[in-house]
Short mmCIF file of C-alpha atoms and ligand atoms in Angstrom, two decimals:
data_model
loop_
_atom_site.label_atom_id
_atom_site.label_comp_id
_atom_site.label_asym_id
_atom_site.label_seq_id
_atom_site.Cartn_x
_atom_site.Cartn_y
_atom_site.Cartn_z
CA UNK A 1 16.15 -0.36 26.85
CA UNK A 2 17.37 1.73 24.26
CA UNK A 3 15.79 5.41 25.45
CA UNK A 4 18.14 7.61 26.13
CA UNK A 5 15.79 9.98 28.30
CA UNK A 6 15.64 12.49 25.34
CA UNK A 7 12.27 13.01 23.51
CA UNK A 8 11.22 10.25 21.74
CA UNK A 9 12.39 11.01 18.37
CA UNK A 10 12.83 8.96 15.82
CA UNK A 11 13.61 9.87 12.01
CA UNK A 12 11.86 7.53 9.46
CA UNK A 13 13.42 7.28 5.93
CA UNK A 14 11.68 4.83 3.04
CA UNK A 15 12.71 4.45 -0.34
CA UNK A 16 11.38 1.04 -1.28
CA UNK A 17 9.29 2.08 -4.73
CA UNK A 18 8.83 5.28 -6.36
CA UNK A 19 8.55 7.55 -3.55
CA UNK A 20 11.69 9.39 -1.08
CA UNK A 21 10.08 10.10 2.23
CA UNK A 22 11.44 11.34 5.57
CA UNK A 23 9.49 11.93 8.75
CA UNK A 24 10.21 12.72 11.76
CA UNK A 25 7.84 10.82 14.43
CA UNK A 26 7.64 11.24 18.46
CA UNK A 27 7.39 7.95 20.57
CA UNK A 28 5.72 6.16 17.68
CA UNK A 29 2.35 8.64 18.15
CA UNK A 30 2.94 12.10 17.38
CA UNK A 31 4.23 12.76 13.74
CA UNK A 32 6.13 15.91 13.84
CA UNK A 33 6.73 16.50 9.95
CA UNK A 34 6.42 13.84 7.10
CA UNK A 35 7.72 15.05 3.87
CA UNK A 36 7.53 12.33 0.15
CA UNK A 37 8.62 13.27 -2.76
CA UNK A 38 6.73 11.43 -5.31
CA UNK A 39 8.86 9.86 -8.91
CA UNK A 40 5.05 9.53 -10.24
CA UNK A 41 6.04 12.16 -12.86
CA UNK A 42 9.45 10.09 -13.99
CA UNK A 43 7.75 7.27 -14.39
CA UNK A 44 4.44 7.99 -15.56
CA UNK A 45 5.40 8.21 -19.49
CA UNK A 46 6.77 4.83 -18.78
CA UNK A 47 3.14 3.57 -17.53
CA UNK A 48 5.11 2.00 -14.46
CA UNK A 49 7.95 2.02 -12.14
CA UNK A 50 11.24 2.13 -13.76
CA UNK A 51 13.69 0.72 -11.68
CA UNK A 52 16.91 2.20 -12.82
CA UNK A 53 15.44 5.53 -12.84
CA UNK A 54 13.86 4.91 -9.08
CA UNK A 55 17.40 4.74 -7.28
CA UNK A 56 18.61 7.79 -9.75
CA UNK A 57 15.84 9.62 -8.62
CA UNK A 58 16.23 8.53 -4.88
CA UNK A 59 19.46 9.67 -5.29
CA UNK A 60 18.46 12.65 -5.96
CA UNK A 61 16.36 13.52 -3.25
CA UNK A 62 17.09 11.73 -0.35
CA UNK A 63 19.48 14.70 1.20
CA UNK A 64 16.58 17.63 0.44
CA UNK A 65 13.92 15.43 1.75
CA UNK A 66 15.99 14.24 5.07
CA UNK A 67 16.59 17.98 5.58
CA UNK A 68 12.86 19.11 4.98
CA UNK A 69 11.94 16.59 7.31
CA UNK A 70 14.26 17.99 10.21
CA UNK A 71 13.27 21.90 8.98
CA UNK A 72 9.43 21.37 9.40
CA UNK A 73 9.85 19.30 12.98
CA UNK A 74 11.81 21.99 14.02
CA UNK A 75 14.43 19.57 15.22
CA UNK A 76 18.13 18.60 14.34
CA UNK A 77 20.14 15.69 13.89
CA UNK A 78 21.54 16.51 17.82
CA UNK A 79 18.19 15.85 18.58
CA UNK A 80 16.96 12.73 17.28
CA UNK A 81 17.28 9.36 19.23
CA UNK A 82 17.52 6.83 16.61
CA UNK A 83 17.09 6.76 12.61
CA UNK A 84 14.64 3.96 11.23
CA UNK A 85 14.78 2.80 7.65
CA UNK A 86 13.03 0.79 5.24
CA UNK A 87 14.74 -2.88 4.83
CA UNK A 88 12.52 -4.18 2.23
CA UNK A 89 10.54 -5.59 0.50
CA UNK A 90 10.90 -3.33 -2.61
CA UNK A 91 13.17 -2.61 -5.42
CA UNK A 92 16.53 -3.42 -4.52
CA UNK A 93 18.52 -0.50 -6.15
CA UNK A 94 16.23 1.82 -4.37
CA UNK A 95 15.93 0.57 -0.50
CA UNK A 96 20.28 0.62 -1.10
CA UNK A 97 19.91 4.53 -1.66
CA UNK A 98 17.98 4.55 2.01
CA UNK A 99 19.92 1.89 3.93
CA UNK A 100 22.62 3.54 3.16
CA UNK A 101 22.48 6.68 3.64
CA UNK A 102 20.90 5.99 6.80
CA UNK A 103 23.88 3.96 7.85
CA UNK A 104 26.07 6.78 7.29
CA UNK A 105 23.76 8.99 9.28
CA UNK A 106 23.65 6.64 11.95
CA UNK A 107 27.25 6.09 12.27
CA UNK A 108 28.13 9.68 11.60
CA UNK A 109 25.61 10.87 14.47
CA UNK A 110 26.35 7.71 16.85
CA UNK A 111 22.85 7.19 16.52
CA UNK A 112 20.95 3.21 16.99
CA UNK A 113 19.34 2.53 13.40
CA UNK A 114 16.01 0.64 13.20
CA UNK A 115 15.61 -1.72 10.10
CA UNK A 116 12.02 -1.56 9.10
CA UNK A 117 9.68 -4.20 7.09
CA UNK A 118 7.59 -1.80 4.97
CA UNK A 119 4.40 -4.18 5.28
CA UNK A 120 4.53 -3.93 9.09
CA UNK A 121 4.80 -0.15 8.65
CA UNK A 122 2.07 0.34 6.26
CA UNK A 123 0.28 -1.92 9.40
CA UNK A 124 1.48 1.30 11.67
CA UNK A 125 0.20 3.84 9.60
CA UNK A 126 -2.97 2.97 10.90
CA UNK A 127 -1.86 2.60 14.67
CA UNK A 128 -0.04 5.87 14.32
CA UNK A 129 -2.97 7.75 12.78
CA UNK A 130 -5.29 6.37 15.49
CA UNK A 131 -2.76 7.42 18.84
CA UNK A 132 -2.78 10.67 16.96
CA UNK A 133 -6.68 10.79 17.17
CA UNK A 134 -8.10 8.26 19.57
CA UNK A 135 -7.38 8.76 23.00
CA UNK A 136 -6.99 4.96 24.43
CA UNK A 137 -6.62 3.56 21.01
CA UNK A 138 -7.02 -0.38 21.86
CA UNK A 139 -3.81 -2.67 20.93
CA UNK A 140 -6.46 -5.83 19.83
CA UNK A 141 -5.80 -8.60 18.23
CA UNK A 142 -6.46 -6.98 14.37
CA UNK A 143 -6.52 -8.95 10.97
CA UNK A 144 -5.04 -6.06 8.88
CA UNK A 145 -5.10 -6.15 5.11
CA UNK A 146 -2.31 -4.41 3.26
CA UNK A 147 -3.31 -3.42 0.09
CA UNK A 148 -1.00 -2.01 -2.77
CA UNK A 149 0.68 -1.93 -5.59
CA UNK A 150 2.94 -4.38 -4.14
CA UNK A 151 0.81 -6.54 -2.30
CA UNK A 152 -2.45 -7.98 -1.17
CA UNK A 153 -1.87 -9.34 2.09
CA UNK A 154 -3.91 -10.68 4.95
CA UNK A 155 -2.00 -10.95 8.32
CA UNK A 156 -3.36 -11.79 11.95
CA UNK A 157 -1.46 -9.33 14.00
CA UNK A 158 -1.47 -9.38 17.81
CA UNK A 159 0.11 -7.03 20.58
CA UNK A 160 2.95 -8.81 22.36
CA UNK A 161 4.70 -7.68 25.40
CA UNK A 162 5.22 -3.67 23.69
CA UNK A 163 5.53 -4.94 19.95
CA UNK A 164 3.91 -7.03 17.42
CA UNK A 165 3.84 -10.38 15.98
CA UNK A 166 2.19 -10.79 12.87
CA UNK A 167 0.91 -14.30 11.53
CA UNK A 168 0.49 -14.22 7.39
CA UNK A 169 -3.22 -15.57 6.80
CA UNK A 170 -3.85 -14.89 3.06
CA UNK A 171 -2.85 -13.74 -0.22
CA UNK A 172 -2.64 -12.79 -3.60
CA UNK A 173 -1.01 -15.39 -6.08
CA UNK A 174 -0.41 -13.29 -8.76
CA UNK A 175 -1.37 -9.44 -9.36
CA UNK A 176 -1.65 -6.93 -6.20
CA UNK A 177 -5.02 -5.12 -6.36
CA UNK A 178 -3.43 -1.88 -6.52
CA UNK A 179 -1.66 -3.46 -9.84
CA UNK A 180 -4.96 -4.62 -11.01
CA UNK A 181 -6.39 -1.17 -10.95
CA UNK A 182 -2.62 0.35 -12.80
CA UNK A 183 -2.72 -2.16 -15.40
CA UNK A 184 -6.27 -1.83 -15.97
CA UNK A 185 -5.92 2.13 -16.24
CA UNK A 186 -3.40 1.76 -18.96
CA UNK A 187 -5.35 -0.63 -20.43
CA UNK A 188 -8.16 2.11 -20.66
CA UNK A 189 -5.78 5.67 -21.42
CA UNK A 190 -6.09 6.64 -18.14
CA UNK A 191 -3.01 8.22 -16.11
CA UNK A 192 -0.49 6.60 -13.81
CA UNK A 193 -0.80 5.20 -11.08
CA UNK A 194 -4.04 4.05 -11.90
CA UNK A 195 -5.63 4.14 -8.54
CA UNK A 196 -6.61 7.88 -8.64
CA UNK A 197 -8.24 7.85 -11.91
CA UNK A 198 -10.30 5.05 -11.64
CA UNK A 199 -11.28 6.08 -7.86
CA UNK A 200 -12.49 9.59 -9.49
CA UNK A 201 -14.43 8.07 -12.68
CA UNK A 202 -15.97 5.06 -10.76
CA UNK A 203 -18.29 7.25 -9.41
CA UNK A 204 -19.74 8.37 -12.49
CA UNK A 205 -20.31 4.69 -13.99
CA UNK A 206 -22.90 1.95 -13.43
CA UNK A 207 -21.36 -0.23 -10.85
CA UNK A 208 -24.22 -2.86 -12.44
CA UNK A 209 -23.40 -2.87 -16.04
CA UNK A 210 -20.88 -5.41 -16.15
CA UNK A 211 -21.04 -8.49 -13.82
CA UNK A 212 -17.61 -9.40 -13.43
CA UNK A 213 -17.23 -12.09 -10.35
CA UNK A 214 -14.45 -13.73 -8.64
CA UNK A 215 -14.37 -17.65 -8.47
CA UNK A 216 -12.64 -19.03 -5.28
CA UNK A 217 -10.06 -19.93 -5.49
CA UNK A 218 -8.48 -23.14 -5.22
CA UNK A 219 -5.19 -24.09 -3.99
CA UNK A 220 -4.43 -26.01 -7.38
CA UNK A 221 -1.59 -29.20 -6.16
CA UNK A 222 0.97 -28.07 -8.34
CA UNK A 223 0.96 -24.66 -6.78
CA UNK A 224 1.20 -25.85 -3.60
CA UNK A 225 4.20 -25.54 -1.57
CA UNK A 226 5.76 -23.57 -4.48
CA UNK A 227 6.43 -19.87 -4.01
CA UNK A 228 3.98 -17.51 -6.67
CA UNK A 229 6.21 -16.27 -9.79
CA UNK A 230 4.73 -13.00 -9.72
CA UNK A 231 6.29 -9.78 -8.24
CA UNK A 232 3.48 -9.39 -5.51
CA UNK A 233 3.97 -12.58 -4.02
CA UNK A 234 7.49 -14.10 -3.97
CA UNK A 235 7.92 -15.24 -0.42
CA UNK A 236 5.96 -17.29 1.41
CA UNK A 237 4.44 -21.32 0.33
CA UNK A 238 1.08 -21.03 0.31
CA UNK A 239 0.49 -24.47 1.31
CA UNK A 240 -0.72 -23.85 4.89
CA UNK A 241 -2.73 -20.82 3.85
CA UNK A 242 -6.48 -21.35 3.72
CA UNK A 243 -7.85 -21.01 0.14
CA UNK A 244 -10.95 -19.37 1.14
CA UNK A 245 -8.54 -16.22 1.81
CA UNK A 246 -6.61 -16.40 -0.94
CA UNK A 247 -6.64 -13.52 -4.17
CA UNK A 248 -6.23 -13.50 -7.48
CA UNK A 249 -6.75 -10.40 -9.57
CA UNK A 250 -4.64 -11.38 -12.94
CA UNK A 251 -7.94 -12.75 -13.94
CA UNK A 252 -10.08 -9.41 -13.67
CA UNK A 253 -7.61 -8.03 -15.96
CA UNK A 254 -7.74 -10.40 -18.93
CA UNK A 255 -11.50 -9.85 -18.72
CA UNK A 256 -11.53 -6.33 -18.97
CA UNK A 257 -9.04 -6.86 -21.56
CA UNK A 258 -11.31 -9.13 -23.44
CA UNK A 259 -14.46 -6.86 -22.70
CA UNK A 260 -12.51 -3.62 -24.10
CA UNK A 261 -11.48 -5.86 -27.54
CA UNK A 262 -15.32 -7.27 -27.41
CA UNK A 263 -16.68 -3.95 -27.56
CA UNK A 264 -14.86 -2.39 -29.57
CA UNK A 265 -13.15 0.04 -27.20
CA UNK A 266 -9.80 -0.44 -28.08
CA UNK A 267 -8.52 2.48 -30.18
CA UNK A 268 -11.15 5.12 -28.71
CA UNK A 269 -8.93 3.88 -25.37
CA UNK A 270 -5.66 4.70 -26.85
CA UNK A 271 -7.28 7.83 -28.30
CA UNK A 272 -7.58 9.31 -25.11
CA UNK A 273 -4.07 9.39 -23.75
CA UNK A 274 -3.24 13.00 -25.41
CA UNK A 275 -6.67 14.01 -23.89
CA UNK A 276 -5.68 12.79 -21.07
CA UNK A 277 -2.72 14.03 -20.46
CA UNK A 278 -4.22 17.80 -22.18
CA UNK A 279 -6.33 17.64 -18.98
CA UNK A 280 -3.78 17.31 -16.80
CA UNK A 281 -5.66 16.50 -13.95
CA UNK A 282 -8.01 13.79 -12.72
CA UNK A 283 -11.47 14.45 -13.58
CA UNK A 284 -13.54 15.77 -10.56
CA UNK A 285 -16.97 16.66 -12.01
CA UNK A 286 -19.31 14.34 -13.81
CA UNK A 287 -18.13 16.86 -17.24
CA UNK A 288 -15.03 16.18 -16.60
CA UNK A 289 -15.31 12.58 -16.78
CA UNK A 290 -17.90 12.20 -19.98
CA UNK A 291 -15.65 14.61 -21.99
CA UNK A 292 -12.66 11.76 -20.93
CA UNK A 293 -14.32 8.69 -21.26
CA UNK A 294 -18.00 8.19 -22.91
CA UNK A 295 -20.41 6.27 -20.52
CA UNK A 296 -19.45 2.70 -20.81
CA UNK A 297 -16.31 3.41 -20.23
CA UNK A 298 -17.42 4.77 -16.78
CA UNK A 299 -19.73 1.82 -16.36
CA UNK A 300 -16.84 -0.59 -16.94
CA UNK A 301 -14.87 1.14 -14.51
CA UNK A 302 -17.25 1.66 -12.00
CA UNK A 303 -18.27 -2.46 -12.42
CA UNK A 304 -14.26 -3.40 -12.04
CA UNK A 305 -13.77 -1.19 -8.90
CA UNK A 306 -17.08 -2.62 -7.53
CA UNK A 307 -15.42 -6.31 -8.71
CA UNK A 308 -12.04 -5.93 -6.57
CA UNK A 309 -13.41 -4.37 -3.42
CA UNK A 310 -15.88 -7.05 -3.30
CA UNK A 311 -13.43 -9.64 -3.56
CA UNK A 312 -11.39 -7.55 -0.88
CA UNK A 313 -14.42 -7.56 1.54
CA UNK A 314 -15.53 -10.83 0.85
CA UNK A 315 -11.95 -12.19 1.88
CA UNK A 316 -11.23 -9.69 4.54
CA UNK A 317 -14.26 -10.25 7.09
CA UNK A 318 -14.04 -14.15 6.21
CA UNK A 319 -10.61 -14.15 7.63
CA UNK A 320 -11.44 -11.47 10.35
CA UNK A 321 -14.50 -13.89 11.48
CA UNK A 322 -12.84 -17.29 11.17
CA UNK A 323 -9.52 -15.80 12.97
CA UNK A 324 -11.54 -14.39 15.85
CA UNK A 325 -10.09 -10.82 15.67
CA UNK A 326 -11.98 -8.23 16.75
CA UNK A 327 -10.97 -5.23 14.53
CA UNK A 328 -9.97 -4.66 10.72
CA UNK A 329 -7.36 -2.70 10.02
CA UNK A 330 -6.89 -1.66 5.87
CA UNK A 331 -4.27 -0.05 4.69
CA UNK A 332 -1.52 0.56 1.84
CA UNK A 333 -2.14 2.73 -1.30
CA UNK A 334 -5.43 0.95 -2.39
CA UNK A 335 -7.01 1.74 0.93
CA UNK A 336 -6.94 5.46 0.35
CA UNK A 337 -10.02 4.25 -2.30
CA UNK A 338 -13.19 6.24 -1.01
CA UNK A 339 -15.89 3.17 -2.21
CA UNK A 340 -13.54 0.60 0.05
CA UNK A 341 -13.68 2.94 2.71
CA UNK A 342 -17.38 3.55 2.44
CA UNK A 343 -18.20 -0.05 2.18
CA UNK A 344 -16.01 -1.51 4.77
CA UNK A 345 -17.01 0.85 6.86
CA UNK A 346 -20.57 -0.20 6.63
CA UNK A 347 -20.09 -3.77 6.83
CA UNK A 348 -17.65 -3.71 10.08
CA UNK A 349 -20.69 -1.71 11.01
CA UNK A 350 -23.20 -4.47 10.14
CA UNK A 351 -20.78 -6.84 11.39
CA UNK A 352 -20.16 -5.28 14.93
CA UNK A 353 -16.20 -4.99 14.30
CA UNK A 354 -14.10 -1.91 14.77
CA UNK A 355 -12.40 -0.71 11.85
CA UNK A 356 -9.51 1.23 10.82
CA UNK A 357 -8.30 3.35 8.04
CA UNK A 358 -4.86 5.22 7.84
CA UNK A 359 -5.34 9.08 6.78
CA UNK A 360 -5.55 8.93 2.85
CA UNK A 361 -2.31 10.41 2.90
CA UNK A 362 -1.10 8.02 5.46
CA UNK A 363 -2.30 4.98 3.21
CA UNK A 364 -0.09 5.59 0.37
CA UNK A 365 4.07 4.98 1.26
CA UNK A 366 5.18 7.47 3.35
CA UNK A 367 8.24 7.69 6.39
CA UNK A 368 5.89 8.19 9.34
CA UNK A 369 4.70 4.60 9.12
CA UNK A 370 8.13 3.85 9.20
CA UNK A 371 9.28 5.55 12.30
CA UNK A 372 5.89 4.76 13.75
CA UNK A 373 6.93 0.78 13.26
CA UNK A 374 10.16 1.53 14.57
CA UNK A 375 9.53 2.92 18.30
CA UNK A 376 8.79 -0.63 19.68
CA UNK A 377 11.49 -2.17 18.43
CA UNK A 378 13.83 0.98 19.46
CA UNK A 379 12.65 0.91 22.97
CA UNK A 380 13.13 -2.53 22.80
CA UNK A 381 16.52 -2.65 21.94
CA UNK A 382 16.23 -4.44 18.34
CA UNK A 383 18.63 -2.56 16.58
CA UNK A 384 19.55 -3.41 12.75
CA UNK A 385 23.24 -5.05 12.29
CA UNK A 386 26.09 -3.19 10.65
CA UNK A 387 25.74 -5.95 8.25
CA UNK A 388 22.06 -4.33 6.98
CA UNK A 389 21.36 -4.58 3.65
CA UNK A 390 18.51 -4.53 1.12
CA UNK A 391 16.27 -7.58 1.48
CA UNK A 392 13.81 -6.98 -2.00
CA UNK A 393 11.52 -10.44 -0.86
CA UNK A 394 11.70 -9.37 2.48
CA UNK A 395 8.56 -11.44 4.67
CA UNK A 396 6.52 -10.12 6.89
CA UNK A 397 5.45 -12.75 10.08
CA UNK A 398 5.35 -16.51 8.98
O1 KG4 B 1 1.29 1.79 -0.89
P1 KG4 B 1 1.63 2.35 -2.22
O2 KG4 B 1 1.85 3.85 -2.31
O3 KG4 B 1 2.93 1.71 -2.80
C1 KG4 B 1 3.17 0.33 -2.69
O4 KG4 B 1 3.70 -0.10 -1.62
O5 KG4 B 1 2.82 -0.36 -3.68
O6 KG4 B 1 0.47 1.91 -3.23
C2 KG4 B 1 0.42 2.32 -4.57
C3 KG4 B 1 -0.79 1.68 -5.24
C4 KG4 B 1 -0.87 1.93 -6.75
O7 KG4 B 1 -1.17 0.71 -7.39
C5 KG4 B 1 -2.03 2.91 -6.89
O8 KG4 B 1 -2.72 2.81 -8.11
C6 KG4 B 1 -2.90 2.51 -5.72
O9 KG4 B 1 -2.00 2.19 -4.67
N1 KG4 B 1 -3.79 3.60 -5.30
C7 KG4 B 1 -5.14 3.52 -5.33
C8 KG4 B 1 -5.63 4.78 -4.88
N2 KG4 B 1 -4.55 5.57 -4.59
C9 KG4 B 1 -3.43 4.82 -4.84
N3 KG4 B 1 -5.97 2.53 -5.70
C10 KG4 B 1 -7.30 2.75 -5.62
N4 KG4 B 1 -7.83 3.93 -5.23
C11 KG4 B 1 -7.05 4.96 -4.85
N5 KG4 B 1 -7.59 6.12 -4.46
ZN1 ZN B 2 3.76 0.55 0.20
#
């Protein structure tokens, strides 16, 4: 047992993409202070993540944001029992700006560090935010889908004597969902990340106007056993992953490509990035949104969102069903989306299955879901080597 009789407290740091976060978290239930500073404004004129300029800007603000984290618990370094750090997957110049300075905290402090997967903690962003608001909350047997810009996983995960074990079910072969929704953004002048913006304008558009549809799909031969090219889903051979819970969203995007071109909307797209970035803000009233984008825009929009979180659904309470679990968890950036949330929500409902969402600010990457991951593994003992390093493809379960 690794509890040293103290209070419980564990300081998260996660630098995997284009955010510097440290939290400070109390037996993996109480979050005490969870500070992120967000790159989105470095990158943004770039339309993506920049990876040079992620571990410059990590750099940058890992010491402020370690200390804000301490300030607002009201706790010091003397009083921490362990350090817990992101370990991948993610950009490999920026989990090195983490790892290491949490090594040198560690070793400085003669504290244990915990290395963290960052899917499993997105997984305990949920379990966090429901100890924090659910009295009993019920470690069941959960098919959780982790949804980002990074990924579109489906994982069977199951309590086990204090920690986890997580079984990969299903996945994306080629785009995340959360990239479907950037690259579609750009594709339309809207702001980065796309997420936001198209969240916002959906609303506004005719979810009916265009029907886009997903075709299953099928686990082609020469795909199987290989490892996807894309950046989403490098790890794992799909080969003993049933096809019925597999996604694919690169396809969504060539046909709102294709529809944009069709249409005609091309140049009144590219038109609106100095409007766009005039406003300065994401559009919150139905004004706001027809002075940024005339109505099919909206209705495209509001037809692709419908599109993905369809697919999502579809997928989600297949594998939920044929795996026997009794809850669905969602989380990751895309799950801060209000229609997923709504129409989850209301089809656990019709489905009798519990559900869970992480806080919206919980969804996106934050440190509390890391030191939230780490407090099983601390009181059990599973401490990260001196040899820790960055692992970029970094697998969650098997
Ligand atoms: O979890 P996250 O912060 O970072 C990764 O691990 O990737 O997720 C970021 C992704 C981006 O693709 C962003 O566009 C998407 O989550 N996102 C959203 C929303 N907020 C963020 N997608 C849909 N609706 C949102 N409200
Ligand atoms: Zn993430």
């Amino acid at each position: 047992m690794g509890q040293s009789g103290k209070r419980g407290l564990i300081l998260g740091i996660e630098s995997s993409c284009d955010e510097t976060a440290a939290a400070v978290v109390e037996r993996g239930a109480r979050t005490l202070s969870s500070v992120v500073a967000s790159q989105i404004a470095t990158h943004a004129r770039y339309g993506g993540v920049v990876p040079e300029l992620a571990s410059r800007e990590h750099l940058r603000a890992i010491v402020p944001v370690v200390r804000a984290a301490l300030a607002e618990a009201g706790v010091t370094l003397g009083d921490l029992d362990a350090l817990a750090v992101t370990s991948g997957p993610g950009l490999a110049g920026a989990l090195l700006v983490g790892i290491t300075y949490a090594k040198a905290l560690a070793f400085a402090q003669g504290l244990p560090l915990v290395a963290v997967n960052h899917l499993e903690g997105h997984i305990h962003a949920v379990l966090l935010n429901e100890r924090q608001t659910v009295k009993d909350s019920p470690d069941a047997q959960s098919l959780a889908l982790v949804v980002s810009g990074g990924h579109t996983h489906l994982y069977l995960a199951e309590p086990a004597s204090g920690t986890w074990h997580y079984r990969l079910v299903g996945r994306t072969l080629d785009d995340a969902a959360g990239e479907a929704y950037d690259k579609v953004a750009k594709l339309l002048g809207l702001g980065y990340p796309g997420g936001p913006w198209i969240d916002a304008l959906a609303q506004f558009g005719d979810a009916r106007a265009v029907p886009f549809s997903f075709a299953q799909v099928k686990t082609k031969a020469h795909l199987t056993g290989k490892t996807p090219r894309t950046k989403a889903a490098k790890t794992t051979p799909i080969a003993e992953l049933d096809p019925h819970f597999l996604f694919s969203f690169s396809g969504i995007k060539t046909a709102v490509l294709r529809y944009v071109e069709l249409h005609g909307m091309r140049e009144e797209a590219q038109a609106r990035v100095p409007r766009m970035l005039a406003l300065g803000h994401i559009p919150a009233t139905r004004e706001e949104a027809l002075a940024l984008c005339p109505q099919p825009v909206l209705d495209l929009i509001a037809s692709f969102q419908h599109a993905v979180i369809g697919d999502l659904m579809k997928k989600t309470f297949a594998a939920a069903e044929g795996l026997g679990a009794v809850r669905v968890l969602v989380t990751g950036g895309v799950a801060a989306n209000r229609e997923l949330r709504e129409r989850f929500t209301a089809e656990a409902q019709r489905r009798g299955l519990a559900i869970a969402f992480p806080t919206r600010a919980l969804s996106t990457d934050n440190a509390a879901m890391i030191a939230a991951a780490a407090w099983p593994r601390f009181v059990a003992g599973e401490f990260a080597p001196e040899s820790l390093t960055a692992d970029p493809a970094l697998a969650l379960g098997r």
